[in-house]
PDB file of C-alpha atoms in Angstrom:
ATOM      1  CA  UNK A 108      -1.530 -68.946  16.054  1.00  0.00           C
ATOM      2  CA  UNK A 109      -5.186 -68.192  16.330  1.00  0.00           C
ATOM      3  CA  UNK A 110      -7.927 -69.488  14.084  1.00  0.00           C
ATOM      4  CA  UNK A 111      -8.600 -65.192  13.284  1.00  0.00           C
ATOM      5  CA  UNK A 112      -4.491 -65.127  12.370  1.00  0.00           C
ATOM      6  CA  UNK A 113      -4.786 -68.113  10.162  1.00  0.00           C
ATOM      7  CA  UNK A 114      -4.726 -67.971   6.428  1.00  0.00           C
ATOM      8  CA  UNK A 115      -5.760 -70.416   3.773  1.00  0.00           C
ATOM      9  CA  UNK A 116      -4.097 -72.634   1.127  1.00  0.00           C
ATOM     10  CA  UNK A 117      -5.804 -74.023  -1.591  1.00  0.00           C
ATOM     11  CA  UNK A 118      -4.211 -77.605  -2.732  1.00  0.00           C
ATOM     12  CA  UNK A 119      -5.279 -79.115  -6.315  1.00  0.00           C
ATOM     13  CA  UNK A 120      -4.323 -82.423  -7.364  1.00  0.00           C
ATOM     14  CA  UNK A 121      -6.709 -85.605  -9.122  1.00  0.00           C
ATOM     15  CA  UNK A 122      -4.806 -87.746  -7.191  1.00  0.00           C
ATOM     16  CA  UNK A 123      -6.159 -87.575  -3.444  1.00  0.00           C
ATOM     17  CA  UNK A 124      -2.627 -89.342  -2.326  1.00  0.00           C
ATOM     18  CA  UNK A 125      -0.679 -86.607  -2.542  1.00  0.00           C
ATOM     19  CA  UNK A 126      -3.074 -83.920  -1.404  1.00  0.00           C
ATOM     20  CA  UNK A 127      -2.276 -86.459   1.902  1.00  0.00           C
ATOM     21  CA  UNK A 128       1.565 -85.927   1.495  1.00  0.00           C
ATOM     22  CA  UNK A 129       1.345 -82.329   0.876  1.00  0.00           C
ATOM     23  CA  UNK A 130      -1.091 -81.473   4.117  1.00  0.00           C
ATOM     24  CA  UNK A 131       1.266 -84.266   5.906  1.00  0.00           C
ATOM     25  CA  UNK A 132       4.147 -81.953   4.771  1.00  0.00           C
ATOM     26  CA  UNK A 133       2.419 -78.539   5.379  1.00  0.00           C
ATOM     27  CA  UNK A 134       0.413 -79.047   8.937  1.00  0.00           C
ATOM     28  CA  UNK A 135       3.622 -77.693  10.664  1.00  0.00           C
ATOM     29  CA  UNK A 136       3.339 -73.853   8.819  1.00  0.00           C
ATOM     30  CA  UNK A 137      -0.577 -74.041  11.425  1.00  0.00           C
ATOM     31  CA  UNK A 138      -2.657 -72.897   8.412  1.00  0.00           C
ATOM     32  CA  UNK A 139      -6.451 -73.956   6.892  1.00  0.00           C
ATOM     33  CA  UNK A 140      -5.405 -76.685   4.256  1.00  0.00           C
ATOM     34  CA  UNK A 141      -7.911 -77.160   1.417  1.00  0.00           C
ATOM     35  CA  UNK A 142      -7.889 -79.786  -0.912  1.00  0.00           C
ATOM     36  CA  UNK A 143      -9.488 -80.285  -4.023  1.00  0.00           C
ATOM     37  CA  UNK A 144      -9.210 -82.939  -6.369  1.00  0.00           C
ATOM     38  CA  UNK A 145     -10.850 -81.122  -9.926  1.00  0.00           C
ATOM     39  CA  UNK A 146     -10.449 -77.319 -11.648  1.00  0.00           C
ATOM     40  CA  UNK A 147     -14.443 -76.806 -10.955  1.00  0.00           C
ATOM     41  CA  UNK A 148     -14.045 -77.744  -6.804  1.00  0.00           C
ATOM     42  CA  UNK A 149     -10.990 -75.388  -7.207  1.00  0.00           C
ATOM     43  CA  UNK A 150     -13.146 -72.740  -8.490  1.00  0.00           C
ATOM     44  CA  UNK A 151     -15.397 -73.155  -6.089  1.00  0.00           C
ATOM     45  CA  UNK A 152     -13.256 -72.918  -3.448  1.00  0.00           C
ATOM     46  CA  UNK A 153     -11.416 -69.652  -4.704  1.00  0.00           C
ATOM     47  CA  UNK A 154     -15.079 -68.328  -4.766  1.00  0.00           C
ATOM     48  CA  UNK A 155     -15.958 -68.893  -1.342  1.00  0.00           C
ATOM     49  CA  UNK A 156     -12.806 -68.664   0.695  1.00  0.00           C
ATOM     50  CA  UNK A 157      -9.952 -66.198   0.757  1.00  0.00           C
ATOM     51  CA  UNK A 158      -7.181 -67.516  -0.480  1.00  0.00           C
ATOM     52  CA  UNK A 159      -3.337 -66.880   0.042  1.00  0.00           C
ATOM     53  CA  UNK A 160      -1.563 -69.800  -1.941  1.00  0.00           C
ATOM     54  CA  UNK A 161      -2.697 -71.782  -4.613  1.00  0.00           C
ATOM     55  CA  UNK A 162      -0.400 -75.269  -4.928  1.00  0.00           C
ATOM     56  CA  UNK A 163      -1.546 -76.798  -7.816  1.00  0.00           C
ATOM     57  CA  UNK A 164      -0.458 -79.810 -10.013  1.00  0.00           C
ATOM     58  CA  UNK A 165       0.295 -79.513 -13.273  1.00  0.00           C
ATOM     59  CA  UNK A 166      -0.923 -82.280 -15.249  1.00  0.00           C
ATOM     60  CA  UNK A 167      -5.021 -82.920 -14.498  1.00  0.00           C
ATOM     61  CA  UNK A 168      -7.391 -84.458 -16.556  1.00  0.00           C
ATOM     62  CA  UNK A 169      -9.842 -81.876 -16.664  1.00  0.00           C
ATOM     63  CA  UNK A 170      -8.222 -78.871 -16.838  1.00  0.00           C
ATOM     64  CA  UNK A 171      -4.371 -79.093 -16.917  1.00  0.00           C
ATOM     65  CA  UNK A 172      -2.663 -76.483 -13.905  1.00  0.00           C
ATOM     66  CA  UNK A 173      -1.648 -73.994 -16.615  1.00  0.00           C
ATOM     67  CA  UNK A 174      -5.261 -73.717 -18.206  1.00  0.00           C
ATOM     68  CA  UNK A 175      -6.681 -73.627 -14.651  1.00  0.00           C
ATOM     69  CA  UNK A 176      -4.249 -70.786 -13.521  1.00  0.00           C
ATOM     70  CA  UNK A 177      -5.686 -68.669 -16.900  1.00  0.00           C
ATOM     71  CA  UNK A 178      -9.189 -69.262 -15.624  1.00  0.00           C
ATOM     72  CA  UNK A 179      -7.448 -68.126 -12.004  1.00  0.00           C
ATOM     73  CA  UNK A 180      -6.229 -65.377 -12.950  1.00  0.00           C
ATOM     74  CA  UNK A 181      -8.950 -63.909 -15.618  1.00  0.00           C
ATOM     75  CA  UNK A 182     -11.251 -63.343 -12.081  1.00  0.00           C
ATOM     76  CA  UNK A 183     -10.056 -59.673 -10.655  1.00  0.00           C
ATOM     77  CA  UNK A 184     -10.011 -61.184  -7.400  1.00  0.00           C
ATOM     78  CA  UNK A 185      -7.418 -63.198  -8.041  1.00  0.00           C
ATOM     79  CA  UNK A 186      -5.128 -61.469 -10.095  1.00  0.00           C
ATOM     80  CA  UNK A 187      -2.266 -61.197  -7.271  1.00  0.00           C
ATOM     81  CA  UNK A 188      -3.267 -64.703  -5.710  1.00  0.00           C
ATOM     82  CA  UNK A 189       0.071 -66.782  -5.716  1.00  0.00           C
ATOM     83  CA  UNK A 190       0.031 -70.191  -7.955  1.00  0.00           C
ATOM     84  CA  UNK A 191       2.670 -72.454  -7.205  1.00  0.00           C
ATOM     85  CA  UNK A 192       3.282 -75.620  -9.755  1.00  0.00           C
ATOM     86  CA  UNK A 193       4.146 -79.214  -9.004  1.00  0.00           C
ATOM     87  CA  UNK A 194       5.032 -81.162 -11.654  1.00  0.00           C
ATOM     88  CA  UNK A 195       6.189 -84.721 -12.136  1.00  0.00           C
ATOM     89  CA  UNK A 196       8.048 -84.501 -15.335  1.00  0.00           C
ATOM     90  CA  UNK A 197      10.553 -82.976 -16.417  1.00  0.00           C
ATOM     91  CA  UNK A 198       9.447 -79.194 -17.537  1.00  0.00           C
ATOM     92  CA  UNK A 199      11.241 -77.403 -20.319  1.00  0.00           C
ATOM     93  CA  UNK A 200      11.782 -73.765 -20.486  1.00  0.00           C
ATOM     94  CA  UNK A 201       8.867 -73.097 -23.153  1.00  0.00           C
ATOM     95  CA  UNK A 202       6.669 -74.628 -20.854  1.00  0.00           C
ATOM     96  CA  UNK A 203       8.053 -72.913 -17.589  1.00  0.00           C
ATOM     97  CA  UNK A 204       7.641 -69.394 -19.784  1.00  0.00           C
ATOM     98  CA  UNK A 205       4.329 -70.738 -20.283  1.00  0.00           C
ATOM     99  CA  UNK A 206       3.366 -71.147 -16.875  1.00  0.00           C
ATOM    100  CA  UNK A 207       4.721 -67.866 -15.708  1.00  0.00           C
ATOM    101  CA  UNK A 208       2.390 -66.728 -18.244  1.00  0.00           C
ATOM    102  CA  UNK A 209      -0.444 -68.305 -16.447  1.00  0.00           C
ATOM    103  CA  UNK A 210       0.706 -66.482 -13.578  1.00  0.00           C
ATOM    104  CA  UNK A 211       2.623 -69.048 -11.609  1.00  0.00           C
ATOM    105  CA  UNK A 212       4.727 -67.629  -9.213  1.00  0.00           C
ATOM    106  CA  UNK A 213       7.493 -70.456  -8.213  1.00  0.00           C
ATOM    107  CA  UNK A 214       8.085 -74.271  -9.693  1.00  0.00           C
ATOM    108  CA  UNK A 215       8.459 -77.356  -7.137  1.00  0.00           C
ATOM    109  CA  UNK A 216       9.305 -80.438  -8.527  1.00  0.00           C
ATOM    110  CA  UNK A 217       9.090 -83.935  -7.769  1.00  0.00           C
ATOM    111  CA  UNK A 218      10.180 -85.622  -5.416  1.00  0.00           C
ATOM    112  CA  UNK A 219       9.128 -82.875  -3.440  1.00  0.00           C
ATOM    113  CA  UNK A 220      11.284 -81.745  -0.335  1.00  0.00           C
ATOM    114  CA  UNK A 221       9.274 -80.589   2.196  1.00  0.00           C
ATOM    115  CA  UNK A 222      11.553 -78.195   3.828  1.00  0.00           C
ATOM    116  CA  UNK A 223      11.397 -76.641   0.016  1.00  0.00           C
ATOM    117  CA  UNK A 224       7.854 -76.606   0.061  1.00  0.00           C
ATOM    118  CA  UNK A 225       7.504 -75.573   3.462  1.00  0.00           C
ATOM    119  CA  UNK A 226       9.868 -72.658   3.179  1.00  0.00           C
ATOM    120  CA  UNK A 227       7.983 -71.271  -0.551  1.00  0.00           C
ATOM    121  CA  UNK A 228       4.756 -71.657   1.039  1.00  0.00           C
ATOM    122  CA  UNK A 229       5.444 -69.730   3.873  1.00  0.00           C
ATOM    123  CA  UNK A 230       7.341 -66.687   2.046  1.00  0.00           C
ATOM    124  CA  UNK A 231       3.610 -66.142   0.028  1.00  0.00           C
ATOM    125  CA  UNK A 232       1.526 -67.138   3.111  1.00  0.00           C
ATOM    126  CA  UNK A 233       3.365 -64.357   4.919  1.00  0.00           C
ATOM    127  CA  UNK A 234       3.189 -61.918   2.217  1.00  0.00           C
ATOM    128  CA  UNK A 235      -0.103 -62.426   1.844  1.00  0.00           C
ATOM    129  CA  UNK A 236      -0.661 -62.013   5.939  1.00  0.00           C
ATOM    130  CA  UNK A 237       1.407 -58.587   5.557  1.00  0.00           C
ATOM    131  CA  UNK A 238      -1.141 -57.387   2.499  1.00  0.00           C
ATOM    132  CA  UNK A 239      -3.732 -57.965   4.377  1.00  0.00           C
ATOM    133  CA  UNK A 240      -2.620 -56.331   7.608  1.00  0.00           C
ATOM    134  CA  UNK A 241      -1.819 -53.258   5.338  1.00  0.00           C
ATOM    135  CA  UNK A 242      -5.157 -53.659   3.853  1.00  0.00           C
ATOM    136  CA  UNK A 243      -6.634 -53.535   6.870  1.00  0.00           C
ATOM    137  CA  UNK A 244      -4.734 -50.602   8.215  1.00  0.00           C
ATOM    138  CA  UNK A 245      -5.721 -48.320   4.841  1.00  0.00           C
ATOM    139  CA  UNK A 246      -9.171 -49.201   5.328  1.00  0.00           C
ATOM    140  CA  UNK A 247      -8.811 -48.028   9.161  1.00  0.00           C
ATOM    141  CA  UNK A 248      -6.835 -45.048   7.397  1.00  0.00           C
ATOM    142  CA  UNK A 249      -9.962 -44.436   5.403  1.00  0.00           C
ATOM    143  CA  UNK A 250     -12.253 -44.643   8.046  1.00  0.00           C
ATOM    144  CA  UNK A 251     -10.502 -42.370  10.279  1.00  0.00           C
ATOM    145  CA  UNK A 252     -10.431 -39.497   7.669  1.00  0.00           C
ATOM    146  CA  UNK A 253     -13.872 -39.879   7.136  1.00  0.00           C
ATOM    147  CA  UNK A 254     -15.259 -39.744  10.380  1.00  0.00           C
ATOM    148  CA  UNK A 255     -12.572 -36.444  11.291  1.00  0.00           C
ATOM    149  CA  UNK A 256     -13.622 -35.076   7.343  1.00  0.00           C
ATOM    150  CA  UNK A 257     -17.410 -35.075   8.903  1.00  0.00           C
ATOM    151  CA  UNK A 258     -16.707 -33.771  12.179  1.00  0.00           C
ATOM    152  CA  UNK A 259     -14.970 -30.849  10.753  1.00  0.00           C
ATOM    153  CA  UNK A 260     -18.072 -30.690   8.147  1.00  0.00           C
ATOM    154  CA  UNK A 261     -20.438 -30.726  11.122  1.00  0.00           C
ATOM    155  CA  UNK A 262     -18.264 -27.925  13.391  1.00  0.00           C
ATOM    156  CA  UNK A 263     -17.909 -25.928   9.960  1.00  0.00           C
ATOM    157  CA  UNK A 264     -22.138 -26.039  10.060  1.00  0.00           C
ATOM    158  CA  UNK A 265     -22.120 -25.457  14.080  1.00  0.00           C
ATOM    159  CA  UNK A 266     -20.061 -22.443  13.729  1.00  0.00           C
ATOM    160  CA  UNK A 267     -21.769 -21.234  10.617  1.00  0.00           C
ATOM    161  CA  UNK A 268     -25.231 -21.790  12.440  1.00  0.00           C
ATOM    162  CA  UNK A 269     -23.787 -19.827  15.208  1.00  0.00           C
ATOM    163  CA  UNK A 270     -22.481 -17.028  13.383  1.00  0.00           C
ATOM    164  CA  UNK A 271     -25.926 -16.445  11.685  1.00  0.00           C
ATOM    165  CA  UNK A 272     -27.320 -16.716  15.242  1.00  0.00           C
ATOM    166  CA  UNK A 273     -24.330 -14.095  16.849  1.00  0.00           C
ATOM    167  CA  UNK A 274     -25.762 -11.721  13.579  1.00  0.00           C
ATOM    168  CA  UNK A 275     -29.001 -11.481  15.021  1.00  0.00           C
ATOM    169  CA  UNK A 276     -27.730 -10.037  18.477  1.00  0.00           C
ATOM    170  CA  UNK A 277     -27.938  -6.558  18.935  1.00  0.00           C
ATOM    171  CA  UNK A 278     -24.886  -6.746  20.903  1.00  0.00           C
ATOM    172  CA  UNK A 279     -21.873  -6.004  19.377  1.00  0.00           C
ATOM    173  CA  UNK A 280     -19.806  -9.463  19.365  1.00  0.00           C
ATOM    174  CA  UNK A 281     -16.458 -10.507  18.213  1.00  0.00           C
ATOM    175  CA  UNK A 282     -13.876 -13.077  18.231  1.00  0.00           C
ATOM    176  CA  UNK A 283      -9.835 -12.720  18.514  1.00  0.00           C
ATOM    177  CA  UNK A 284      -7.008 -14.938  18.668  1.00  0.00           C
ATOM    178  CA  UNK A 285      -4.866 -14.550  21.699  1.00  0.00           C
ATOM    179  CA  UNK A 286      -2.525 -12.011  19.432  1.00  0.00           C
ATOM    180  CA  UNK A 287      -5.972  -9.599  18.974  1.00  0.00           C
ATOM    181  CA  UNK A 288      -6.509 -10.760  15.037  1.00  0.00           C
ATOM    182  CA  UNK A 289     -10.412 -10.277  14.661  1.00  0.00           C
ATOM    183  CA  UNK A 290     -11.402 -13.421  13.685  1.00  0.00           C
ATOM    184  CA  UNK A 291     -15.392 -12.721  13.719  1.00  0.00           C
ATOM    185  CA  UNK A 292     -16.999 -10.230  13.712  1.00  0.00           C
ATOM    186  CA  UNK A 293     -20.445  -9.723  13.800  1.00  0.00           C
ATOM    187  CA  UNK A 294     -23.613  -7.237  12.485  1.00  0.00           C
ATOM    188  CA  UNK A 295     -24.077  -5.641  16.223  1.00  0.00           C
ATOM    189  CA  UNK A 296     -19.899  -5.088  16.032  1.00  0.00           C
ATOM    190  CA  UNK A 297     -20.153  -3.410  12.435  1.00  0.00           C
ATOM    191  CA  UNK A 298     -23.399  -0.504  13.713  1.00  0.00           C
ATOM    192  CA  UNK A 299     -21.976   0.151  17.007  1.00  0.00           C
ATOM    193  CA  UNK A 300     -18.004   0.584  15.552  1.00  0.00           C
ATOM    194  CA  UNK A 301     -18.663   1.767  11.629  1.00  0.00           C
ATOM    195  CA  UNK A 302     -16.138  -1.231  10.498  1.00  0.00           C
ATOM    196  CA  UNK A 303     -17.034  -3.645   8.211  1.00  0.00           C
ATOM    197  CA  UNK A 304     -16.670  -7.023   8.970  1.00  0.00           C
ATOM    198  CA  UNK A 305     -14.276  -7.731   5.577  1.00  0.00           C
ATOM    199  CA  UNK A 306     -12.393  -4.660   6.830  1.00  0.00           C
ATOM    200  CA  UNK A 307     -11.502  -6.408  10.453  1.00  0.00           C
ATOM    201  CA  UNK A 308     -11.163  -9.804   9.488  1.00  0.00           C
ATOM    202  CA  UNK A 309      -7.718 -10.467  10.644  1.00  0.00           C
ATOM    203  CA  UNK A 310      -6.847  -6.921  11.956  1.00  0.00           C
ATOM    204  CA  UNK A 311      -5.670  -6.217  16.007  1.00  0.00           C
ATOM    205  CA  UNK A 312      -9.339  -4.994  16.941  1.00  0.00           C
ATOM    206  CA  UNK A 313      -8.048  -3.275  19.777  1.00  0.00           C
ATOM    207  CA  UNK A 314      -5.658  -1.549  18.265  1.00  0.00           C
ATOM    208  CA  UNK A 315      -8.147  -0.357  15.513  1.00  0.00           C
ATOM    209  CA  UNK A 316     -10.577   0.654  17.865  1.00  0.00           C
ATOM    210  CA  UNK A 317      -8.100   2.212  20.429  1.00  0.00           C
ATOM    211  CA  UNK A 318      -9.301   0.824  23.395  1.00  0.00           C
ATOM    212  CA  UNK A 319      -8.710   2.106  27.015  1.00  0.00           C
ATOM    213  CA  UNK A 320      -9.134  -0.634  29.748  1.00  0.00           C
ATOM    214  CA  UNK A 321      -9.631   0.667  33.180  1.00  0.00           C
ATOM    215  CA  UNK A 322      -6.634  -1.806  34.502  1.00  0.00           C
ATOM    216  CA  UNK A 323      -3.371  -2.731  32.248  1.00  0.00           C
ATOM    217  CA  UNK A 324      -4.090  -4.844  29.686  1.00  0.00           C
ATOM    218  CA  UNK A 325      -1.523  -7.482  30.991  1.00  0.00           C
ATOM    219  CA  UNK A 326      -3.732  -7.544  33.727  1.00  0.00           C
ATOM    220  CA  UNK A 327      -7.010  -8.300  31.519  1.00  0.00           C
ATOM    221  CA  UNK A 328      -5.364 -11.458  29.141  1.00  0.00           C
ATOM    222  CA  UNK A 329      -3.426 -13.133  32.580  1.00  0.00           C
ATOM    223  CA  UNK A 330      -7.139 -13.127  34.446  1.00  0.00           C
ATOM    224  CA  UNK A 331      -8.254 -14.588  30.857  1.00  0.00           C
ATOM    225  CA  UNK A 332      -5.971 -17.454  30.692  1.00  0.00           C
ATOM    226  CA  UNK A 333      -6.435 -17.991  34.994  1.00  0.00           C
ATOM    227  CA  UNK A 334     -10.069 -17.460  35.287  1.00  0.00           C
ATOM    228  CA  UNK A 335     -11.303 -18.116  32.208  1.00  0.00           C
ATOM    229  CA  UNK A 336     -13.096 -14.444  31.570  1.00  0.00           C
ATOM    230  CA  UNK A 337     -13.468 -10.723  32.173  1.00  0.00           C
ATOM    231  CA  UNK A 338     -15.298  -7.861  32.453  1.00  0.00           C
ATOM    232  CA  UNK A 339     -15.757  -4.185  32.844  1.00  0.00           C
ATOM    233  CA  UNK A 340     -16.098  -1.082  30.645  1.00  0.00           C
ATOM    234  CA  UNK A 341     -13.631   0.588  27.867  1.00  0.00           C
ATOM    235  CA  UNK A 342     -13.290   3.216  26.179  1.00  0.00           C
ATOM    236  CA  UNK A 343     -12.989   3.112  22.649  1.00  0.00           C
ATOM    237  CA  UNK A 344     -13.410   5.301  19.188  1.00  0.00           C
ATOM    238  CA  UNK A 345     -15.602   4.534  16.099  1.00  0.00           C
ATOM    239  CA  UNK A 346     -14.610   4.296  12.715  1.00  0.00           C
ATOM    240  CA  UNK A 347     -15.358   8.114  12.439  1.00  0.00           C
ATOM    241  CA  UNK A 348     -13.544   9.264  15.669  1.00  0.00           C
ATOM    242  CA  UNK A 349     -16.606   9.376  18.219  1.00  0.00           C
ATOM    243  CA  UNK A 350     -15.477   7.878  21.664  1.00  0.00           C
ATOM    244  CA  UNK A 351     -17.638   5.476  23.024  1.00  0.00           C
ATOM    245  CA  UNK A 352     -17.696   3.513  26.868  1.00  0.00           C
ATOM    246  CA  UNK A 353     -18.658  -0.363  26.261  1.00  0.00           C
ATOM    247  CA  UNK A 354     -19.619  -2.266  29.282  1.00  0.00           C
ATOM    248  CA  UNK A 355     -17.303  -5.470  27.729  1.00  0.00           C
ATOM    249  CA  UNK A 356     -17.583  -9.291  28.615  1.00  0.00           C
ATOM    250  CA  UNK A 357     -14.897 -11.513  27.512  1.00  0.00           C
ATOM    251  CA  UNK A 358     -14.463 -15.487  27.729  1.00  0.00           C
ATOM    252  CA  UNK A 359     -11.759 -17.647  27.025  1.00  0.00           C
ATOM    253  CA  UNK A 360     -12.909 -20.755  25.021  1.00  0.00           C
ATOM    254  CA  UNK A 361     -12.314 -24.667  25.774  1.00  0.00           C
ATOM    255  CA  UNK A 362      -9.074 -24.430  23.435  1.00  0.00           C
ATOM    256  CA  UNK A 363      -7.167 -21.437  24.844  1.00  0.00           C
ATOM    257  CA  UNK A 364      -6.785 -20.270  21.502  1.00  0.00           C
ATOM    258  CA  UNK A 365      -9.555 -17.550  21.215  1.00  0.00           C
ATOM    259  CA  UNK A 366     -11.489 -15.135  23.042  1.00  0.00           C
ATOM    260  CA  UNK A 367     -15.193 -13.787  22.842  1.00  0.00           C
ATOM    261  CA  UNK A 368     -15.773 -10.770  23.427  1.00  0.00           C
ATOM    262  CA  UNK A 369     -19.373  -9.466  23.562  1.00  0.00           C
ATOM    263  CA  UNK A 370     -19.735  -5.408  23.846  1.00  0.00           C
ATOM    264  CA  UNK A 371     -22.751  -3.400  24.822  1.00  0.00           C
ATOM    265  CA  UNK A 372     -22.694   0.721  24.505  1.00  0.00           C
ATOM    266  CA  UNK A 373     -23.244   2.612  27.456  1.00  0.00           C
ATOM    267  CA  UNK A 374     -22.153   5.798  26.520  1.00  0.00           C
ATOM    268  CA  UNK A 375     -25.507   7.560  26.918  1.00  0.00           C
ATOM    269  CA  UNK A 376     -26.753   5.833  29.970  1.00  0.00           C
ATOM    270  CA  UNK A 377     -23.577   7.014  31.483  1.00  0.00           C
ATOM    271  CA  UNK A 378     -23.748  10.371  30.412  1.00  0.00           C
ATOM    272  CA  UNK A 379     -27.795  10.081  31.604  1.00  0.00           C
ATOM    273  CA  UNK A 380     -26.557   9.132  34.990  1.00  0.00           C
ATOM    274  CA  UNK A 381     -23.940  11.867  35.155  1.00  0.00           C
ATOM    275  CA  UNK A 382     -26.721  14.382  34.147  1.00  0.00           C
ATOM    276  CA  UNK A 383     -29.251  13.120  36.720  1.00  0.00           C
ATOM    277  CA  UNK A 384     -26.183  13.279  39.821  1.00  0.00           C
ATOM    278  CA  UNK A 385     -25.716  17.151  38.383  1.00  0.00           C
ATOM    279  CA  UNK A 386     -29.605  17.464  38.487  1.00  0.00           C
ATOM    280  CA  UNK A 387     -29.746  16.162  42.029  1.00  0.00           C
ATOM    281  CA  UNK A 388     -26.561  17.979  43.222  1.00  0.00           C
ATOM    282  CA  UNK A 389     -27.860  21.091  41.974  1.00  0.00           C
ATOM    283  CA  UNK A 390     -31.220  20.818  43.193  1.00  0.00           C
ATOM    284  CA  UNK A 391     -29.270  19.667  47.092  1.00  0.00           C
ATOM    285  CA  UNK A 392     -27.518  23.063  46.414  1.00  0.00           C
ATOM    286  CA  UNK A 393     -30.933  24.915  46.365  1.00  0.00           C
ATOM    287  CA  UNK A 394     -32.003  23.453  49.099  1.00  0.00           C
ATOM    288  CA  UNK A 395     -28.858  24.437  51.300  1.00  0.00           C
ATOM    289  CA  UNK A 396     -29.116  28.234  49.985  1.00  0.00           C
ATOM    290  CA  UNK A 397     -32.971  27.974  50.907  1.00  0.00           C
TER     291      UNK A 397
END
C-alpha cells in the first residue's frame, strides 16, 4: 500500500501503554497510527489531519471518551467520522445508549482481541477509503460538467458571433442537416428568396425553393459526403414565383452532420451574357449579308 493509499487513525488513551499495544496490534492493517494521550492533542489532531477512525478510551481524566466524542461530533467535519470505544469496565446499557448518543459507532472491550480490533478497524478504514474514492470521483464528475457546460457556452457564443457575422454577407447563406431541414438561415438568404428566416427554420429548403440541379441530386450529397463540397448553378423560385439561377457552393462540415451552402444570384449576368452572344451573333450576321 502506498503512503498516497494510506489512511489515518486517530488513537486516544492517558495511558501511553496501551496506545503501544494498540499500534503493536494495528501495524499489520499498513495505516498512519496517531496517538494522543489528552482530548485537547485529540482535537488537535482531528484539526490538522484527515481522519478515518477514531479509537478512543473511555474513561480519561480530562475529558471522559463520551464528552470528547460530543465535542467530536459538534465540528461539521466530523459528523460521519467513526468513534470506536474501549472500555475497561464493565458498561451497562444506559451508558452504551449513551455513547451511541455521542456518536460511537462500535464497543471493544477489554481484554482486547486483536483480530476483533483488527477486523472493526478495517471495516471503517475501508469505508472511509470507498467515501473518499467516491468523493473524489463526484468532484471529477463536477469538474467534467463544468469544463463541457463552458465549452458548449463558448461554441453557443462562436456560433452566435458567426451568425451575426454570416448576416452581414450579401450572399445568400444557409445551413441544412443532411435530411435538407434549414437550420440557418441568414439576411442575404431572406432578400434574395422572400422567406423569412422564422418561416424556414426547420423546413426542406430545397423543396421550398424548388431547386433544379444541373446533375441528380444523388449525385450532389454522395460528392458531399466523398469530397467534402460542391458546386455549380441551380435553378430555383422565390417566395413569389420568380425563377432565379444561383451560382451555389456547398461544404460539408468537420461532423458530417450539416452542410453550408452559400448562394450568389446570377440570373441577370446570365441573361446579360445571353443578350451580348445575340448582340454579337446578330451583328456576325450583318457582316455575312454585307
Amino acid at each position: 500500500m502506498t503512503g498516497v493509499d494510506k489512511v489515518n487513525i486517530l488513537m486516544v488513551d492517558d495511558q501511553p501503554a496501551k496506545l503501544l499495544s494498540y499500534e503493536v496490534i494495528l501495524a499489520d492493517l499498513g495505516e498512519n497510527l496517531i496517538k494522543a494521550t489528552t482530548a485537547s492533542e485529540a482535537l488537535n489532531v482531528l484539526l490538522k489531519t484527515d481522519i478515518a477512525v477514531v479509537l478512543m478510551d473511555v474513561s480519561m481524566p480530562e475529558l471522559d471518551g463520551f464528552e470528547l466524542a460530543n465535542v467530536i461530533r459538534q465540528h461539521p467535519r466530523f459528523q460521519k467520522t467513526a468513534i470506536i470505544f474501549i472500555s475497561g469496565v464493565h458498561l451497562t446499557d444506559s451508558d452504551k445508549i449513551q455513547g451511541y448518543r455521542s456518536g460511537a459507532v462500535d464497543y471493544i472491550s477489554v481484554p482486547v482481541v486483536p483480530d476483533v480490533l483488527r477486523a472493526k478497524i478495517g471495516v471503517f478504514v475501508e469505508l472511509h477509503r470507498k467515501t473518499r474514492q467516491l468523493e473524489s470521483l463526484n468532484n471529477d464528475l463536477e469538474r467534467r460538467v463544468t469544463e463541457r457546460t463552458e465549452e458548449l457556452r463558448q461554441r453557443e457564443d462562436q456560433f452566435r458571433t458567426r451568425a451575426k457575422l454570416l448576416d452581414l454577407a450579401t450572399e445568400a447563406i444557409a445551413v441544412r442537416d443532411l435530411r435538407g431541414a434549414n437550420q440557418l438561415w441568414n439576411t442575404g438568404a431572406e432578400t434574395l428568396y422572400g422567406w423569412r428566416r422564422d418561416e424556414m427554420l426547420g423546413r426542406d429548403m430545397h423543396a421550398t425553393l424548388r431547386t433544379v440541379f444541373p446533375v441528380p441530386r444523388e449525385e450532389v450529397e454522395t460528392a458531399l459526403r466523398e469530397q467534402g463540397s460542391w458546386q455549380g448553378n441551380l435553378i430555383q423560385k422565390t417566395r413569389d414565383g420568380a425563377e432565379i439561377v444561383v451560382a451555389c457552393r456547398k461544404t460539408m462540415n468537420h461532423e458530417g452532420n450539416a452542410v453550408l451552402e452559400v448562394s450568389r444570384d446570377i440570373t441577370a449576368q446570365l441573361q446579360a451574357e445571353e443578350a451580348l452572344r445575340e448582340t454579337e451573333k446578330l451583328a456576325a450576321m450583318g457582316r455575312v449579308a454585307g
